[in-house]
JSON list of C-alpha atoms in Angstrom, two decimals:
[
{"chain": "A", "resi": 21, "resn": "GLN", "atom": "CA", "xyz": [123.11, 93.53, 109.55]},
{"chain": "A", "resi": 22, "resn": "GLN", "atom": "CA", "xyz": [120.51, 91.10, 108.10]},
{"chain": "A", "resi": 23, "resn": "GLN", "atom": "CA", "xyz": [118.69, 93.84, 106.49]},
{"chain": "A", "resi": 24, "resn": "VAL", "atom": "CA", "xyz": [118.47, 94.55, 102.81]},
{"chain": "A", "resi": 25, "resn": "LYS", "atom": "CA", "xyz": [117.04, 98.49, 102.24]},
{"chain": "A", "resi": 26, "resn": "GLN", "atom": "CA", "xyz": [115.62, 98.56, 98.65]},
{"chain": "A", "resi": 27, "resn": "SER", "atom": "CA", "xyz": [114.74, 102.20, 97.01]},
{"chain": "A", "resi": 28, "resn": "PRO", "atom": "CA", "xyz": [112.55, 103.46, 95.59]},
{"chain": "A", "resi": 29, "resn": "GLN", "atom": "CA", "xyz": [109.27, 102.48, 97.47]},
{"chain": "A", "resi": 30, "resn": "SER", "atom": "CA", "xyz": [107.17, 103.26, 94.36]},
{"chain": "A", "resi": 31, "resn": "LEU", "atom": "CA", "xyz": [108.24, 104.19, 90.98]},
{"chain": "A", "resi": 32, "resn": "ILE", "atom": "CA", "xyz": [106.68, 106.15, 87.40]},
{"chain": "A", "resi": 33, "resn": "VAL", "atom": "CA", "xyz": [107.96, 105.25, 84.70]},
{"chain": "A", "resi": 34, "resn": "GLN", "atom": "CA", "xyz": [106.70, 106.11, 80.74]},
{"chain": "A", "resi": 35, "resn": "LYS", "atom": "CA", "xyz": [106.15, 103.28, 78.50]},
{"chain": "A", "resi": 36, "resn": "GLY", "atom": "CA", "xyz": [110.28, 102.81, 76.76]},
{"chain": "A", "resi": 37, "resn": "GLY", "atom": "CA", "xyz": [111.79, 104.48, 79.30]},
{"chain": "A", "resi": 38, "resn": "ILE", "atom": "CA", "xyz": [114.22, 102.65, 81.78]},
{"chain": "A", "resi": 39, "resn": "SER", "atom": "CA", "xyz": [113.18, 101.50, 85.69]},
{"chain": "A", "resi": 40, "resn": "ILE", "atom": "CA", "xyz": [116.01, 101.80, 87.55]},
{"chain": "A", "resi": 41, "resn": "ILE", "atom": "CA", "xyz": [115.55, 99.90, 91.73]},
{"chain": "A", "resi": 42, "resn": "ASN", "atom": "CA", "xyz": [118.32, 100.02, 94.31]},
{"chain": "A", "resi": 43, "resn": "CYS", "atom": "CA", "xyz": [119.08, 97.91, 97.08]},
{"chain": "A", "resi": 44, "resn": "ALA", "atom": "CA", "xyz": [122.33, 97.84, 99.58]},
{"chain": "A", "resi": 45, "resn": "TYR", "atom": "CA", "xyz": [123.16, 95.59, 102.30]},
{"chain": "A", "resi": 46, "resn": "GLU", "atom": "CA", "xyz": [125.72, 95.90, 105.00]},
{"chain": "A", "resi": 47, "resn": "ASN", "atom": "CA", "xyz": [126.36, 91.46, 105.66]},
{"chain": "A", "resi": 48, "resn": "THR", "atom": "CA", "xyz": [129.18, 90.61, 103.47]},
{"chain": "A", "resi": 49, "resn": "ALA", "atom": "CA", "xyz": [128.36, 86.84, 104.16]},
{"chain": "A", "resi": 50, "resn": "PHE", "atom": "CA", "xyz": [125.33, 87.69, 101.58]},
{"chain": "A", "resi": 51, "resn": "ASP", "atom": "CA", "xyz": [126.15, 84.85, 98.81]},
{"chain": "A", "resi": 52, "resn": "TYR", "atom": "CA", "xyz": [123.39, 85.33, 96.43]},
{"chain": "A", "resi": 53, "resn": "PHE", "atom": "CA", "xyz": [121.21, 87.95, 95.08]},
{"chain": "A", "resi": 54, "resn": "PRO", "atom": "CA", "xyz": [117.61, 87.06, 93.72]},
{"chain": "A", "resi": 55, "resn": "TRP", "atom": "CA", "xyz": [115.28, 89.89, 92.06]},
{"chain": "A", "resi": 56, "resn": "TYR", "atom": "CA", "xyz": [111.34, 88.78, 92.38]},
{"chain": "A", "resi": 57, "resn": "GLN", "atom": "CA", "xyz": [108.33, 89.87, 90.24]},
{"chain": "A", "resi": 58, "resn": "GLN", "atom": "CA", "xyz": [105.18, 90.27, 92.49]},
{"chain": "A", "resi": 59, "resn": "PHE", "atom": "CA", "xyz": [101.87, 91.08, 90.58]},
{"chain": "A", "resi": 60, "resn": "PRO", "atom": "CA", "xyz": [98.50, 91.35, 92.90]},
{"chain": "A", "resi": 61, "resn": "GLY", "atom": "CA", "xyz": [96.78, 88.74, 94.34]},
{"chain": "A", "resi": 62, "resn": "LYS", "atom": "CA", "xyz": [100.05, 86.39, 93.18]},
{"chain": "A", "resi": 63, "resn": "GLY", "atom": "CA", "xyz": [103.30, 84.79, 94.82]},
{"chain": "A", "resi": 64, "resn": "PRO", "atom": "CA", "xyz": [106.34, 86.50, 93.80]},
{"chain": "A", "resi": 65, "resn": "ALA", "atom": "CA", "xyz": [108.09, 84.82, 90.92]},
{"chain": "A", "resi": 66, "resn": "LEU", "atom": "CA", "xyz": [111.81, 84.79, 90.14]},
{"chain": "A", "resi": 67, "resn": "LEU", "atom": "CA", "xyz": [112.88, 86.98, 87.74]},
{"chain": "A", "resi": 68, "resn": "ILE", "atom": "CA", "xyz": [116.99, 87.17, 88.00]},
{"chain": "A", "resi": 69, "resn": "ALA", "atom": "CA", "xyz": [119.73, 86.66, 90.22]},
{"chain": "A", "resi": 70, "resn": "ILE", "atom": "CA", "xyz": [123.66, 87.03, 90.50]},
{"chain": "A", "resi": 71, "resn": "ARG", "atom": "CA", "xyz": [126.13, 85.76, 92.58]},
{"chain": "A", "resi": 72, "resn": "PRO", "atom": "CA", "xyz": [128.73, 88.15, 93.83]},
{"chain": "A", "resi": 73, "resn": "ASP", "atom": "CA", "xyz": [131.31, 87.11, 91.57]},
{"chain": "A", "resi": 74, "resn": "VAL", "atom": "CA", "xyz": [129.63, 88.37, 88.88]},
{"chain": "A", "resi": 75, "resn": "SER", "atom": "CA", "xyz": [129.09, 92.47, 88.48]},
{"chain": "A", "resi": 76, "resn": "GLU", "atom": "CA", "xyz": [126.51, 92.27, 85.73]},
{"chain": "A", "resi": 77, "resn": "LYS", "atom": "CA", "xyz": [123.67, 90.08, 84.33]},
{"chain": "A", "resi": 78, "resn": "LYS", "atom": "CA", "xyz": [121.10, 90.22, 81.46]},
{"chain": "A", "resi": 79, "resn": "GLU", "atom": "CA", "xyz": [118.38, 88.40, 80.68]},
{"chain": "A", "resi": 80, "resn": "GLY", "atom": "CA", "xyz": [116.10, 90.31, 77.92]},
{"chain": "A", "resi": 81, "resn": "ARG", "atom": "CA", "xyz": [114.96, 93.48, 79.24]},
{"chain": "A", "resi": 82, "resn": "PHE", "atom": "CA", "xyz": [116.39, 92.91, 82.85]},
{"chain": "A", "resi": 83, "resn": "THR", "atom": "CA", "xyz": [119.58, 93.64, 83.82]},
{"chain": "A", "resi": 84, "resn": "ILE", "atom": "CA", "xyz": [121.29, 92.90, 87.37]},
{"chain": "A", "resi": 85, "resn": "SER", "atom": "CA", "xyz": [123.97, 95.63, 88.30]},
{"chain": "A", "resi": 86, "resn": "PHE", "atom": "CA", "xyz": [126.54, 94.00, 91.16]},
{"chain": "A", "resi": 87, "resn": "ASN", "atom": "CA", "xyz": [128.94, 96.34, 92.90]},
{"chain": "A", "resi": 88, "resn": "LYS", "atom": "CA", "xyz": [130.53, 94.15, 95.54]},
{"chain": "A", "resi": 89, "resn": "SER", "atom": "CA", "xyz": [132.65, 96.97, 97.35]},
{"chain": "A", "resi": 90, "resn": "ALA", "atom": "CA", "xyz": [129.96, 99.27, 97.55]},
{"chain": "A", "resi": 91, "resn": "LYS", "atom": "CA", "xyz": [127.30, 96.56, 98.49]},
{"chain": "A", "resi": 92, "resn": "GLN", "atom": "CA", "xyz": [124.97, 97.42, 96.21]},
{"chain": "A", "resi": 93, "resn": "PHE", "atom": "CA", "xyz": [123.09, 96.05, 93.23]},
{"chain": "A", "resi": 94, "resn": "SER", "atom": "CA", "xyz": [120.41, 97.24, 91.32]},
{"chain": "A", "resi": 95, "resn": "LEU", "atom": "CA", "xyz": [117.80, 96.26, 88.68]},
{"chain": "A", "resi": 96, "resn": "HIS", "atom": "CA", "xyz": [117.18, 98.14, 85.19]},
{"chain": "A", "resi": 97, "resn": "ILE", "atom": "CA", "xyz": [114.42, 97.18, 83.05]},
{"chain": "A", "resi": 98, "resn": "MET", "atom": "CA", "xyz": [115.36, 98.58, 79.47]},
{"chain": "A", "resi": 99, "resn": "ASP", "atom": "CA", "xyz": [112.04, 99.74, 77.26]},
{"chain": "A", "resi": 100, "resn": "SER", "atom": "CA", "xyz": [109.80, 99.11, 80.23]},
{"chain": "A", "resi": 101, "resn": "GLN", "atom": "CA", "xyz": [106.42, 98.13, 79.27]},
{"chain": "A", "resi": 102, "resn": "PRO", "atom": "CA", "xyz": [102.93, 98.11, 81.20]},
{"chain": "A", "resi": 103, "resn": "GLY", "atom": "CA", "xyz": [102.91, 94.84, 81.39]},
{"chain": "A", "resi": 104, "resn": "ASP", "atom": "CA", "xyz": [105.94, 94.97, 84.28]},
{"chain": "A", "resi": 105, "resn": "SER", "atom": "CA", "xyz": [103.98, 97.00, 86.27]},
{"chain": "A", "resi": 106, "resn": "ALA", "atom": "CA", "xyz": [104.41, 95.10, 89.46]},
{"chain": "A", "resi": 107, "resn": "THR", "atom": "CA", "xyz": [105.85, 95.03, 92.62]},
{"chain": "A", "resi": 108, "resn": "TYR", "atom": "CA", "xyz": [109.61, 94.05, 92.39]},
{"chain": "A", "resi": 109, "resn": "PHE", "atom": "CA", "xyz": [111.66, 92.46, 95.97]},
{"chain": "A", "resi": 110, "resn": "CYS", "atom": "CA", "xyz": [115.18, 92.52, 95.91]},
{"chain": "A", "resi": 111, "resn": "ALA", "atom": "CA", "xyz": [116.94, 89.12, 97.75]},
{"chain": "A", "resi": 112, "resn": "ALA", "atom": "CA", "xyz": [120.15, 88.46, 99.50]},
{"chain": "A", "resi": 113, "resn": "ARG", "atom": "CA", "xyz": [120.76, 84.98, 100.72]},
{"chain": "A", "resi": 114, "resn": "HIS", "atom": "CA", "xyz": [122.33, 83.89, 103.73]},
{"chain": "A", "resi": 115, "resn": "TYR", "atom": "CA", "xyz": [124.14, 80.38, 105.15]},
{"chain": "A", "resi": 116, "resn": "GLU", "atom": "CA", "xyz": [124.87, 80.36, 108.85]},
{"chain": "A", "resi": 117, "resn": "GLY", "atom": "CA", "xyz": [124.34, 76.91, 110.85]},
{"chain": "A", "resi": 118, "resn": "GLY", "atom": "CA", "xyz": [123.64, 74.85, 108.51]},
{"chain": "A", "resi": 119, "resn": "SER", "atom": "CA", "xyz": [120.50, 77.00, 107.48]},
{"chain": "A", "resi": 120, "resn": "GLU", "atom": "CA", "xyz": [119.89, 78.87, 104.70]},
{"chain": "A", "resi": 121, "resn": "LYS", "atom": "CA", "xyz": [117.15, 82.16, 104.48]},
{"chain": "A", "resi": 122, "resn": "LEU", "atom": "CA", "xyz": [116.22, 85.06, 102.01]},
{"chain": "A", "resi": 123, "resn": "VAL", "atom": "CA", "xyz": [116.35, 88.61, 103.08]},
{"chain": "A", "resi": 124, "resn": "PHE", "atom": "CA", "xyz": [113.89, 90.44, 101.62]},
{"chain": "A", "resi": 125, "resn": "GLY", "atom": "CA", "xyz": [113.82, 94.34, 100.76]},
{"chain": "A", "resi": 126, "resn": "LYS", "atom": "CA", "xyz": [110.79, 95.99, 101.51]},
{"chain": "A", "resi": 127, "resn": "GLY", "atom": "CA", "xyz": [109.43, 96.56, 97.85]},
{"chain": "A", "resi": 128, "resn": "THR", "atom": "CA", "xyz": [109.21, 98.65, 94.87]},
{"chain": "A", "resi": 129, "resn": "LYS", "atom": "CA", "xyz": [105.91, 99.58, 93.44]},
{"chain": "A", "resi": 130, "resn": "LEU", "atom": "CA", "xyz": [106.51, 99.98, 89.60]},
{"chain": "A", "resi": 131, "resn": "THR", "atom": "CA", "xyz": [103.92, 101.30, 87.11]},
{"chain": "A", "resi": 132, "resn": "VAL", "atom": "CA", "xyz": [104.44, 101.94, 83.77]},
{"chain": "A", "resi": 133, "resn": "ASN", "atom": "CA", "xyz": [102.18, 104.12, 81.87]},
{"chain": "A", "resi": 134, "resn": "PRO", "atom": "CA", "xyz": [101.33, 103.46, 78.21]},
{"chain": "B", "resi": 22, "resn": "GLU", "atom": "CA", "xyz": [105.47, 78.11, 85.94]},
{"chain": "B", "resi": 23, "resn": "ALA", "atom": "CA", "xyz": [106.44, 76.28, 89.21]},
{"chain": "B", "resi": 24, "resn": "ASP", "atom": "CA", "xyz": [104.12, 73.85, 90.39]},
{"chain": "B", "resi": 25, "resn": "ILE", "atom": "CA", "xyz": [103.44, 74.56, 93.83]},
{"chain": "B", "resi": 26, "resn": "TYR", "atom": "CA", "xyz": [99.85, 74.98, 95.44]},
{"chain": "B", "resi": 27, "resn": "GLN", "atom": "CA", "xyz": [98.20, 76.46, 98.43]},
{"chain": "B", "resi": 28, "resn": "THR", "atom": "CA", "xyz": [94.78, 76.09, 99.52]},
{"chain": "B", "resi": 29, "resn": "PRO", "atom": "CA", "xyz": [92.48, 77.77, 100.26]},
{"chain": "B", "resi": 30, "resn": "ARG", "atom": "CA", "xyz": [93.27, 81.03, 98.55]},
{"chain": "B", "resi": 31, "resn": "TYR", "atom": "CA", "xyz": [91.41, 83.38, 100.67]},
{"chain": "B", "resi": 32, "resn": "LEU", "atom": "CA", "xyz": [89.91, 82.73, 104.25]},
{"chain": "B", "resi": 33, "resn": "VAL", "atom": "CA", "xyz": [87.52, 84.82, 106.49]},
{"chain": "B", "resi": 34, "resn": "ILE", "atom": "CA", "xyz": [87.36, 83.07, 110.19]},
{"chain": "B", "resi": 35, "resn": "GLY", "atom": "CA", "xyz": [86.27, 84.45, 113.51]},
{"chain": "B", "resi": 36, "resn": "THR", "atom": "CA", "xyz": [88.48, 84.54, 116.36]},
{"chain": "B", "resi": 37, "resn": "GLY", "atom": "CA", "xyz": [89.56, 81.70, 118.05]},
{"chain": "B", "resi": 38, "resn": "LYS", "atom": "CA", "xyz": [88.94, 79.02, 115.28]},
{"chain": "B", "resi": 39, "resn": "LYS", "atom": "CA", "xyz": [91.72, 76.79, 114.58]},
{"chain": "B", "resi": 40, "resn": "ILE", "atom": "CA", "xyz": [92.69, 76.88, 110.94]},
{"chain": "B", "resi": 41, "resn": "THR", "atom": "CA", "xyz": [95.32, 74.61, 108.37]},
{"chain": "B", "resi": 42, "resn": "LEU", "atom": "CA", "xyz": [96.79, 76.27, 105.36]},
{"chain": "B", "resi": 43, "resn": "GLU", "atom": "CA", "xyz": [97.69, 73.64, 103.24]},
{"chain": "B", "resi": 44, "resn": "CYS", "atom": "CA", "xyz": [101.09, 73.49, 100.59]},
{"chain": "B", "resi": 45, "resn": "SER", "atom": "CA", "xyz": [102.03, 70.72, 97.85]},
{"chain": "B", "resi": 46, "resn": "GLN", "atom": "CA", "xyz": [104.26, 71.00, 95.55]},
{"chain": "B", "resi": 47, "resn": "THR", "atom": "CA", "xyz": [104.92, 68.36, 92.94]},
{"chain": "B", "resi": 48, "resn": "MET", "atom": "CA", "xyz": [108.95, 69.20, 91.89]},
{"chain": "B", "resi": 49, "resn": "GLY", "atom": "CA", "xyz": [110.41, 66.66, 94.58]},
{"chain": "B", "resi": 50, "resn": "HIS", "atom": "CA", "xyz": [111.69, 69.48, 96.27]},
{"chain": "B", "resi": 51, "resn": "ASP", "atom": "CA", "xyz": [113.89, 68.95, 99.72]},
{"chain": "B", "resi": 52, "resn": "LYS", "atom": "CA", "xyz": [113.38, 72.44, 101.17]},
{"chain": "B", "resi": 53, "resn": "MET", "atom": "CA", "xyz": [110.18, 74.25, 101.53]},
{"chain": "B", "resi": 54, "resn": "TYR", "atom": "CA", "xyz": [109.26, 77.60, 103.40]},
{"chain": "B", "resi": 55, "resn": "TRP", "atom": "CA", "xyz": [106.80, 79.53, 104.58]},
{"chain": "B", "resi": 56, "resn": "TYR", "atom": "CA", "xyz": [106.67, 83.30, 104.72]},
{"chain": "B", "resi": 57, "resn": "GLN", "atom": "CA", "xyz": [104.13, 86.37, 106.03]},
{"chain": "B", "resi": 58, "resn": "GLN", "atom": "CA", "xyz": [103.28, 89.48, 103.89]},
{"chain": "B", "resi": 59, "resn": "ASP", "atom": "CA", "xyz": [101.22, 92.19, 104.86]},
{"chain": "B", "resi": 60, "resn": "PRO", "atom": "CA", "xyz": [99.88, 94.26, 101.46]},
{"chain": "B", "resi": 61, "resn": "GLY", "atom": "CA", "xyz": [102.49, 95.79, 99.82]},
{"chain": "B", "resi": 62, "resn": "MET", "atom": "CA", "xyz": [105.29, 94.78, 102.49]},
{"chain": "B", "resi": 63, "resn": "GLU", "atom": "CA", "xyz": [108.52, 92.34, 102.36]},
{"chain": "B", "resi": 64, "resn": "LEU", "atom": "CA", "xyz": [108.27, 88.68, 102.94]},
{"chain": "B", "resi": 65, "resn": "HIS", "atom": "CA", "xyz": [109.23, 87.45, 106.36]},
{"chain": "B", "resi": 66, "resn": "LEU", "atom": "CA", "xyz": [110.51, 84.19, 106.62]},
{"chain": "B", "resi": 67, "resn": "ILE", "atom": "CA", "xyz": [108.43, 82.49, 109.53]},
{"chain": "B", "resi": 68, "resn": "HIS", "atom": "CA", "xyz": [109.25, 78.23, 108.82]},
{"chain": "B", "resi": 69, "resn": "TYR", "atom": "CA", "xyz": [111.18, 76.44, 107.05]},
{"chain": "B", "resi": 70, "resn": "SER", "atom": "CA", "xyz": [112.02, 72.88, 106.50]},
{"chain": "B", "resi": 71, "resn": "TYR", "atom": "CA", "xyz": [114.80, 70.75, 104.76]},
{"chain": "B", "resi": 72, "resn": "GLY", "atom": "CA", "xyz": [113.44, 67.39, 104.23]},
{"chain": "B", "resi": 73, "resn": "VAL", "atom": "CA", "xyz": [111.05, 64.95, 105.96]},
{"chain": "B", "resi": 74, "resn": "ASN", "atom": "CA", "xyz": [110.40, 65.41, 109.89]},
{"chain": "B", "resi": 75, "resn": "SER", "atom": "CA", "xyz": [112.75, 68.74, 109.99]},
{"chain": "B", "resi": 76, "resn": "THR", "atom": "CA", "xyz": [110.90, 71.53, 110.70]},
{"chain": "B", "resi": 77, "resn": "GLU", "atom": "CA", "xyz": [112.55, 75.13, 112.05]},
{"chain": "B", "resi": 78, "resn": "LYS", "atom": "CA", "xyz": [111.50, 78.51, 112.82]},
{"chain": "B", "resi": 79, "resn": "GLY", "atom": "CA", "xyz": [111.96, 81.43, 110.97]},
{"chain": "B", "resi": 80, "resn": "ASP", "atom": "CA", "xyz": [112.81, 85.12, 111.97]},
{"chain": "B", "resi": 81, "resn": "LEU", "atom": "CA", "xyz": [110.14, 86.44, 112.41]},
{"chain": "B", "resi": 82, "resn": "SER", "atom": "CA", "xyz": [107.97, 85.41, 115.44]},
{"chain": "B", "resi": 83, "resn": "SER", "atom": "CA", "xyz": [105.26, 83.29, 114.86]},
{"chain": "B", "resi": 84, "resn": "GLU", "atom": "CA", "xyz": [102.56, 81.51, 116.60]},
{"chain": "B", "resi": 85, "resn": "SER", "atom": "CA", "xyz": [101.85, 78.93, 114.31]},
{"chain": "B", "resi": 86, "resn": "THR", "atom": "CA", "xyz": [103.17, 75.17, 113.95]},
{"chain": "B", "resi": 87, "resn": "VAL", "atom": "CA", "xyz": [104.12, 73.29, 110.90]},
{"chain": "B", "resi": 88, "resn": "SER", "atom": "CA", "xyz": [104.55, 69.44, 110.20]},
{"chain": "B", "resi": 89, "resn": "ARG", "atom": "CA", "xyz": [106.55, 67.69, 106.80]},
{"chain": "B", "resi": 90, "resn": "ILE", "atom": "CA", "xyz": [105.36, 64.26, 107.23]},
{"chain": "B", "resi": 91, "resn": "ARG", "atom": "CA", "xyz": [105.72, 63.56, 103.42]},
{"chain": "B", "resi": 92, "resn": "THR", "atom": "CA", "xyz": [107.95, 65.43, 101.06]},
{"chain": "B", "resi": 93, "resn": "GLU", "atom": "CA", "xyz": [105.59, 67.50, 99.01]},
{"chain": "B", "resi": 94, "resn": "HIS", "atom": "CA", "xyz": [103.54, 68.61, 101.94]},
{"chain": "B", "resi": 95, "resn": "PHE", "atom": "CA", "xyz": [104.41, 71.25, 104.52]},
{"chain": "B", "resi": 96, "resn": "PRO", "atom": "CA", "xyz": [100.89, 72.28, 106.50]},
{"chain": "B", "resi": 97, "resn": "LEU", "atom": "CA", "xyz": [100.91, 75.28, 108.46]},
{"chain": "B", "resi": 98, "resn": "THR", "atom": "CA", "xyz": [98.52, 75.40, 111.84]},
{"chain": "B", "resi": 99, "resn": "LEU", "atom": "CA", "xyz": [97.36, 78.26, 113.75]},
{"chain": "B", "resi": 100, "resn": "GLU", "atom": "CA", "xyz": [95.43, 76.09, 117.02]},
{"chain": "B", "resi": 101, "resn": "SER", "atom": "CA", "xyz": [93.66, 79.73, 117.72]},
{"chain": "B", "resi": 102, "resn": "ALA", "atom": "CA", "xyz": [93.71, 82.44, 115.52]},
{"chain": "B", "resi": 103, "resn": "ARG", "atom": "CA", "xyz": [93.26, 86.17, 116.49]},
{"chain": "B", "resi": 104, "resn": "PRO", "atom": "CA", "xyz": [92.95, 89.42, 114.30]},
{"chain": "B", "resi": 105, "resn": "SER", "atom": "CA", "xyz": [96.81, 90.14, 114.55]},
{"chain": "B", "resi": 106, "resn": "HIS", "atom": "CA", "xyz": [97.33, 86.90, 112.53]},
{"chain": "B", "resi": 107, "resn": "THR", "atom": "CA", "xyz": [95.66, 88.33, 109.52]},
{"chain": "B", "resi": 108, "resn": "SER", "atom": "CA", "xyz": [98.03, 88.37, 106.62]},
{"chain": "B", "resi": 109, "resn": "GLN", "atom": "CA", "xyz": [99.16, 87.30, 103.22]},
{"chain": "B", "resi": 110, "resn": "TYR", "atom": "CA", "xyz": [101.02, 83.57, 103.98]},
{"chain": "B", "resi": 111, "resn": "LEU", "atom": "CA", "xyz": [103.19, 82.43, 100.78]},
{"chain": "B", "resi": 112, "resn": "CYS", "atom": "CA", "xyz": [104.69, 79.00, 100.64]},
{"chain": "B", "resi": 113, "resn": "ALA", "atom": "CA", "xyz": [107.78, 78.12, 98.34]},
{"chain": "B", "resi": 114, "resn": "SER", "atom": "CA", "xyz": [109.72, 75.75, 97.76]},
{"chain": "B", "resi": 115, "resn": "SER", "atom": "CA", "xyz": [113.69, 74.71, 96.31]},
{"chain": "B", "resi": 116, "resn": "ALA", "atom": "CA", "xyz": [115.92, 72.52, 95.29]},
{"chain": "B", "resi": 117, "resn": "TRP", "atom": "CA", "xyz": [118.45, 70.65, 97.38]},
{"chain": "B", "resi": 118, "resn": "THR", "atom": "CA", "xyz": [121.45, 71.72, 95.32]},
{"chain": "B", "resi": 119, "resn": "SER", "atom": "CA", "xyz": [119.48, 75.35, 94.33]},
{"chain": "B", "resi": 120, "resn": "TYR", "atom": "CA", "xyz": [119.23, 78.52, 95.80]},
{"chain": "B", "resi": 121, "resn": "GLU", "atom": "CA", "xyz": [115.80, 79.46, 93.34]},
{"chain": "B", "resi": 122, "resn": "GLN", "atom": "CA", "xyz": [112.59, 79.48, 95.55]},
{"chain": "B", "resi": 123, "resn": "TYR", "atom": "CA", "xyz": [109.48, 78.82, 93.55]},
{"chain": "B", "resi": 124, "resn": "PHE", "atom": "CA", "xyz": [106.21, 80.48, 95.56]},
{"chain": "B", "resi": 125, "resn": "GLY", "atom": "CA", "xyz": [102.95, 79.60, 95.70]},
{"chain": "B", "resi": 126, "resn": "PRO", "atom": "CA", "xyz": [100.25, 81.83, 95.16]},
{"chain": "B", "resi": 127, "resn": "GLY", "atom": "CA", "xyz": [99.15, 82.39, 98.69]},
{"chain": "B", "resi": 128, "resn": "THR", "atom": "CA", "xyz": [96.87, 82.28, 101.20]},
{"chain": "B", "resi": 129, "resn": "ARG", "atom": "CA", "xyz": [94.88, 85.63, 102.45]},
{"chain": "B", "resi": 130, "resn": "LEU", "atom": "CA", "xyz": [93.79, 84.69, 105.85]},
{"chain": "B", "resi": 131, "resn": "THR", "atom": "CA", "xyz": [91.48, 87.50, 107.30]},
{"chain": "B", "resi": 132, "resn": "VAL", "atom": "CA", "xyz": [90.43, 86.66, 111.26]},
{"chain": "B", "resi": 133, "resn": "THR", "atom": "CA", "xyz": [87.10, 88.55, 112.47]}
]
């Protein structure tokens, strides 16, 4: 119930291509879905986030698509660049009994070839 | 870029030693978190705090302890380090009215 399943585990894309990473969840109490980008040796950095009352959110080359009925959401990176090579984590926020927690997916290592 | 700092960045220490990982933020955030992350793996919440003198255990069982005596400071302590504690430890903070968590650069701990 508290899991967020992320796929694929790794992804190789050519420069200029579209990178797509998918996440699925079971707990309908999740109310906030962020994506984090992590470079080696660094902490995760918030990339983009969406709430379940919105089906899509776009910020520059990054778009989140959210399907509430299917309990799935995905990150699309348009015109992928070598600088986008990093590990991406989806997450979901759960609030219960006065405490809130982020549950993270297992991550997707993205490699963008020049 | 978020102003959240962790020291040391890297630590190699022998079994049985006591260690404290430091985390400080200058944003005045009330909420702070500690996560454990093995290389290339997901983050697991081990401790969190919603303000001074407030600490709670997270989802992943951990032998570490935390304290929150000042808003900006959230140290994590291991009384007796073991090789199983080898991991990366990430600190994060969030404003009271926000869902966004800002992460520090992490401390990579190796226990020999």
